[in-house]
Amino acid sequence: MLIYLRSAIFLLWLIVTVVPWSLVAVLASAFTRGAPLYWLCAGWLKVAILGAKWICGVHWRVQGMDNVPTAADGTASVILVPKHQSTWETFAFPALMPHPLAYVFKRELLYIPFFGWAIGRLDMVHINRGRGSDAWRKVVEQGTRIMAQGTWMIMFPEGTRTPRGSQGEYKTGASRLAVTTRTPLVPIAVTSARCWPRKSFLLRPGTVDISIGRPIDPQGRRPDDLMREVEAWIESEMRRLDPEAYVAPQS
């Protein structure tokens, strides 16, 4: 029962904080854009993951942060390709990374009251998944422009959240973008489903491990080979970080 109570309080925390924060962001967007507006919005995401920590006991630890450029490397860009298990990492990465991030996401998220209004004012790539080649062209054009400013792209190669201990299909969108723009890929393993499973608002106490791999140079590589290397690293690291989730069932 305590998990239900804490999770309900956390959900209330999100609602109570996102409404005024989003309204301030939308109003501020009339006067400022770019990094200042991004960091204003990222402030709410930090409030969100801190709320999960304080209310629900969801802690985190990060290893490999030295594998990404520091805040001082203003124009250095990478494409982050994380494991996707939960809503938690979509909140956490902008709050934890030293550079602004640009997500590639389905445009339907823009219709979410308050939250969607705010992210619609940020320089991100929202696409219509049903438009195929047009959507990909938009990713390349906007991604190239955004990364030239030192903003990092972040794309979940599995496309959607996967249950703990499972593996989705790794699609080549991020590796195609990396090859096209000659931008390194940074694989990331994250064990968020340990505490916040997909399709659930029940948060359990524990620690989310985030492991950041070394950048992978796309120079002279094929997108499918590049993504297979990303997949191999992430899935191997997931089994190291969360071995109990990958125990084979007894026959």
Short mmCIF file of C-alpha atoms in Angstrom, two decimals:
data_model
loop_
_atom_site.label_atom_id
_atom_site.label_comp_id
_atom_site.label_asym_id
_atom_site.label_seq_id
_atom_site.Cartn_x
_atom_site.Cartn_y
_atom_site.Cartn_z
CA MET A 1 0.00 0.00 0.00
CA LEU A 2 2.91 2.33 0.71
CA ILE A 3 4.07 2.03 -2.91
CA TYR A 4 0.60 3.03 -4.13
CA LEU A 5 0.50 6.01 -1.77
CA ARG A 6 3.97 7.24 -2.67
CA SER A 7 3.32 6.83 -6.38
CA ALA A 8 0.07 8.80 -6.10
CA ILE A 9 1.86 11.59 -4.24
CA PHE A 10 4.57 11.62 -6.91
CA LEU A 11 1.99 11.89 -9.70
CA LEU A 12 0.40 14.79 -7.84
CA TRP A 13 3.88 16.34 -7.50
CA LEU A 14 4.32 16.17 -11.29
CA ILE A 15 0.95 17.78 -11.96
CA VAL A 16 1.32 20.54 -9.38
CA THR A 17 4.80 21.51 -10.58
CA VAL A 18 4.41 21.12 -14.35
CA VAL A 19 1.46 23.51 -14.69
CA PRO A 20 3.13 26.72 -13.44
CA TRP A 21 6.53 25.71 -14.85
CA SER A 22 5.08 25.16 -18.33
CA LEU A 23 3.17 28.43 -18.27
CA VAL A 24 6.34 30.30 -17.31
CA ALA A 25 8.25 28.53 -20.11
CA VAL A 26 5.62 29.40 -22.73
CA LEU A 27 5.60 33.04 -21.61
CA ALA A 28 9.41 33.16 -21.49
CA SER A 29 9.58 31.80 -25.05
CA ALA A 30 8.19 35.12 -26.29
CA PHE A 31 11.39 36.78 -25.09
CA THR A 32 14.11 34.11 -25.27
CA ARG A 33 14.84 30.89 -27.12
CA GLY A 34 17.75 28.47 -27.41
CA ALA A 35 19.80 27.38 -24.41
CA PRO A 36 18.23 29.72 -21.78
CA LEU A 37 14.74 28.38 -22.52
CA TYR A 38 16.01 24.81 -22.68
CA TRP A 39 17.65 25.00 -19.25
CA LEU A 40 14.50 26.57 -17.83
CA CYS A 41 12.50 23.55 -19.00
CA ALA A 42 15.22 21.11 -17.92
CA GLY A 43 14.86 22.57 -14.43
CA TRP A 44 11.40 21.02 -14.19
CA LEU A 45 12.76 17.64 -15.30
CA LYS A 46 15.29 17.81 -12.48
CA VAL A 47 12.45 18.63 -10.09
CA ALA A 48 10.64 15.55 -11.46
CA ILE A 49 13.47 13.08 -10.87
CA LEU A 50 14.24 14.64 -7.49
CA GLY A 51 10.57 14.15 -6.63
CA ALA A 52 10.90 10.47 -7.56
CA LYS A 53 13.94 10.27 -5.28
CA TRP A 54 12.46 12.10 -2.30
CA ILE A 55 8.95 10.63 -2.49
CA CYS A 56 9.46 7.14 -3.95
CA GLY A 57 13.09 6.37 -3.11
CA VAL A 58 14.25 6.16 -6.75
CA HIS A 59 17.97 6.97 -6.69
CA TRP A 60 20.45 6.91 -9.56
CA ARG A 61 24.15 6.51 -10.21
CA VAL A 62 26.03 7.34 -13.39
CA GLN A 63 29.26 5.88 -14.73
CA GLY A 64 31.09 6.89 -17.88
CA MET A 65 30.20 10.59 -17.88
CA ASP A 66 33.76 11.22 -19.06
CA ASN A 67 32.76 9.59 -22.37
CA VAL A 68 30.72 12.64 -23.40
CA PRO A 69 31.94 16.21 -24.01
CA THR A 70 31.90 18.55 -21.02
CA ALA A 71 29.89 21.75 -20.77
CA ALA A 72 33.04 23.65 -21.72
CA ASP A 73 33.04 21.94 -25.15
CA GLY A 74 30.38 24.28 -26.47
CA THR A 75 30.06 23.07 -30.06
CA ALA A 76 31.01 19.40 -29.60
CA SER A 77 28.06 17.23 -30.54
CA VAL A 78 27.16 13.56 -30.17
CA ILE A 79 24.08 11.43 -30.71
CA LEU A 80 22.97 9.64 -27.54
CA VAL A 81 21.40 6.22 -28.10
CA PRO A 82 20.02 4.89 -24.79
CA LYS A 83 18.20 1.76 -23.76
CA HIS A 84 14.53 2.68 -23.29
CA GLN A 85 12.64 1.02 -20.44
CA SER A 86 10.74 3.81 -18.70
CA THR A 87 9.51 7.38 -18.57
CA TRP A 88 12.26 7.97 -16.01
CA GLU A 89 15.13 8.32 -18.50
CA THR A 90 13.20 10.73 -20.71
CA PHE A 91 13.02 12.99 -17.66
CA ALA A 92 16.53 12.26 -16.41
CA PHE A 93 18.81 12.75 -19.41
CA PRO A 94 18.16 16.49 -19.89
CA ALA A 95 18.55 16.98 -16.13
CA LEU A 96 21.85 15.08 -15.96
CA MET A 97 23.66 15.86 -19.23
CA PRO A 98 25.93 18.93 -19.51
CA HIS A 99 24.69 19.98 -22.99
CA PRO A 100 21.20 20.75 -24.29
CA LEU A 101 19.51 17.73 -25.86
CA ALA A 102 17.11 17.54 -28.79
CA TYR A 103 14.71 14.60 -28.77
CA VAL A 104 13.19 13.09 -31.89
CA PHE A 105 9.60 12.38 -30.88
CA LYS A 106 6.14 11.82 -32.33
CA ARG A 107 4.23 15.06 -32.76
CA GLU A 108 1.25 13.76 -30.75
CA LEU A 109 3.19 14.62 -27.58
CA LEU A 110 2.71 18.30 -28.42
CA TYR A 111 -1.00 17.90 -27.66
CA ILE A 112 -0.43 17.01 -23.99
CA PRO A 113 -1.66 20.02 -21.95
CA PHE A 114 1.07 22.16 -20.40
CA PHE A 115 3.93 19.66 -20.89
CA GLY A 116 3.39 19.48 -24.66
CA TRP A 117 2.97 23.23 -24.94
CA ALA A 118 6.36 23.78 -23.32
CA ILE A 119 8.33 21.21 -25.37
CA GLY A 120 6.73 22.65 -28.49
CA ARG A 121 8.63 25.88 -27.81
CA LEU A 122 11.98 24.07 -27.69
CA ASP A 123 14.25 23.34 -30.64
CA MET A 124 13.49 19.64 -31.00
CA VAL A 125 12.40 17.37 -33.84
CA HIS A 126 8.76 16.33 -33.76
CA ILE A 127 7.72 14.08 -36.61
CA ASN A 128 4.70 12.42 -38.16
CA ARG A 129 5.74 8.76 -38.09
CA GLY A 130 3.24 7.92 -40.78
CA ARG A 131 5.00 10.07 -43.37
CA GLY A 132 8.07 7.86 -43.80
CA SER A 133 10.64 9.55 -46.04
CA ASP A 134 9.33 13.04 -45.22
CA ALA A 135 9.82 12.35 -41.51
CA TRP A 136 13.36 11.09 -42.12
CA ARG A 137 14.19 14.17 -44.24
CA LYS A 138 13.02 16.36 -41.38
CA VAL A 139 15.22 14.46 -38.91
CA VAL A 140 18.30 14.94 -41.12
CA GLU A 141 17.67 18.60 -41.92
CA GLN A 142 16.77 19.71 -38.41
CA GLY A 143 19.25 17.37 -36.75
CA THR A 144 22.12 18.74 -38.83
CA ARG A 145 21.17 22.31 -37.97
CA ILE A 146 20.65 21.59 -34.28
CA MET A 147 23.91 19.68 -33.84
CA ALA A 148 25.87 22.45 -35.60
CA GLN A 149 24.90 24.62 -32.61
CA GLY A 150 26.41 22.14 -30.14
CA THR A 151 23.11 20.58 -29.09
CA TRP A 152 23.14 16.78 -28.78
CA MET A 153 20.56 14.59 -30.45
CA ILE A 154 19.02 11.77 -28.43
CA MET A 155 17.25 8.88 -30.14
CA PHE A 156 15.99 5.65 -28.57
CA PRO A 157 17.01 2.94 -31.07
CA GLU A 158 14.33 0.52 -29.88
CA GLY A 159 11.74 3.20 -30.59
CA THR A 160 9.52 2.38 -27.65
CA ARG A 161 9.87 1.29 -24.03
CA THR A 162 10.71 -2.38 -23.45
CA PRO A 163 9.95 -4.51 -20.37
CA ARG A 164 12.73 -5.21 -17.92
CA GLY A 165 14.92 -8.08 -19.09
CA SER A 166 13.76 -7.87 -22.70
CA GLN A 167 15.14 -6.49 -25.93
CA GLY A 168 13.37 -4.63 -28.70
CA GLU A 169 14.38 -4.30 -32.32
CA TYR A 170 17.23 -1.83 -32.74
CA LYS A 171 16.31 0.41 -35.68
CA THR A 172 18.94 2.24 -37.73
CA GLY A 173 17.55 5.79 -37.61
CA ALA A 174 20.21 7.05 -35.21
CA SER A 175 23.06 5.29 -37.00
CA ARG A 176 21.86 6.62 -40.37
CA LEU A 177 21.87 10.13 -38.92
CA ALA A 178 25.34 9.53 -37.45
CA VAL A 179 26.74 8.40 -40.81
CA THR A 180 25.03 11.25 -42.69
CA THR A 181 26.27 13.95 -40.30
CA ARG A 182 29.54 12.23 -39.27
CA THR A 183 28.55 12.53 -35.61
CA PRO A 184 29.69 9.94 -33.02
CA LEU A 185 27.12 7.67 -31.40
CA VAL A 186 27.20 7.25 -27.62
CA PRO A 187 25.49 4.03 -26.41
CA ILE A 188 23.87 4.16 -22.97
CA ALA A 189 22.54 1.34 -20.80
CA VAL A 190 19.92 2.28 -18.20
CA THR A 191 18.10 0.02 -15.72
CA SER A 192 15.11 2.28 -15.08
CA ALA A 193 12.48 -0.51 -15.27
CA ARG A 194 13.92 -1.82 -12.03
CA CYS A 195 12.16 1.09 -10.31
CA TRP A 196 9.63 2.46 -12.82
CA PRO A 197 8.31 -0.19 -15.28
CA ARG A 198 6.80 0.83 -18.57
CA LYS A 199 3.03 1.44 -18.74
CA SER A 200 2.94 1.87 -14.98
CA PHE A 201 2.82 4.73 -12.54
CA LEU A 202 3.91 2.56 -9.62
CA LEU A 203 7.45 3.50 -8.61
CA ARG A 204 9.47 1.16 -6.43
CA PRO A 205 12.46 2.18 -4.29
CA GLY A 206 15.84 1.31 -5.70
CA THR A 207 18.72 2.60 -7.80
CA VAL A 208 18.72 3.22 -11.54
CA ASP A 209 22.13 2.52 -13.06
CA ILE A 210 23.20 4.56 -16.06
CA SER A 211 26.30 3.42 -17.93
CA ILE A 212 27.61 5.63 -20.73
CA GLY A 213 29.77 3.90 -23.33
CA ARG A 214 32.61 5.31 -25.37
CA PRO A 215 31.68 7.28 -28.51
CA ILE A 216 31.57 5.19 -31.68
CA ASP A 217 32.99 6.90 -34.77
CA PRO A 218 30.69 6.47 -37.80
CA GLN A 219 33.44 7.31 -40.33
CA GLY A 220 33.46 4.69 -43.08
CA ARG A 221 30.77 2.59 -41.39
CA ARG A 222 27.47 1.21 -42.64
CA PRO A 223 24.41 2.20 -40.57
CA ASP A 224 23.37 -1.41 -39.94
CA ASP A 225 26.86 -2.47 -38.81
CA LEU A 226 27.08 0.61 -36.61
CA MET A 227 23.76 -0.12 -34.93
CA ARG A 228 24.73 -3.76 -34.35
CA GLU A 229 27.77 -2.51 -32.42
CA VAL A 230 25.54 -0.19 -30.37
CA GLU A 231 23.11 -3.05 -29.70
CA ALA A 232 25.85 -5.45 -28.66
CA TRP A 233 27.35 -2.98 -26.21
CA ILE A 234 24.05 -1.92 -24.65
CA GLU A 235 22.63 -5.42 -24.26
CA SER A 236 25.90 -6.76 -22.82
CA GLU A 237 26.06 -3.86 -20.38
CA MET A 238 22.42 -4.34 -19.38
CA ARG A 239 23.18 -7.91 -18.37
CA ARG A 240 26.13 -6.71 -16.31
CA LEU A 241 24.13 -3.98 -14.56
CA ASP A 242 20.90 -5.93 -13.99
CA PRO A 243 21.83 -9.64 -14.08
CA GLU A 244 18.77 -10.82 -12.13
CA ALA A 245 16.51 -9.48 -14.92
CA TYR A 246 18.16 -11.76 -17.48
CA VAL A 247 18.19 -15.06 -15.63
CA ALA A 248 16.96 -17.81 -17.97
CA PRO A 249 13.75 -19.51 -16.76
CA GLN A 250 14.07 -23.01 -15.33
CA SER A 251 12.93 -25.74 -17.74
#
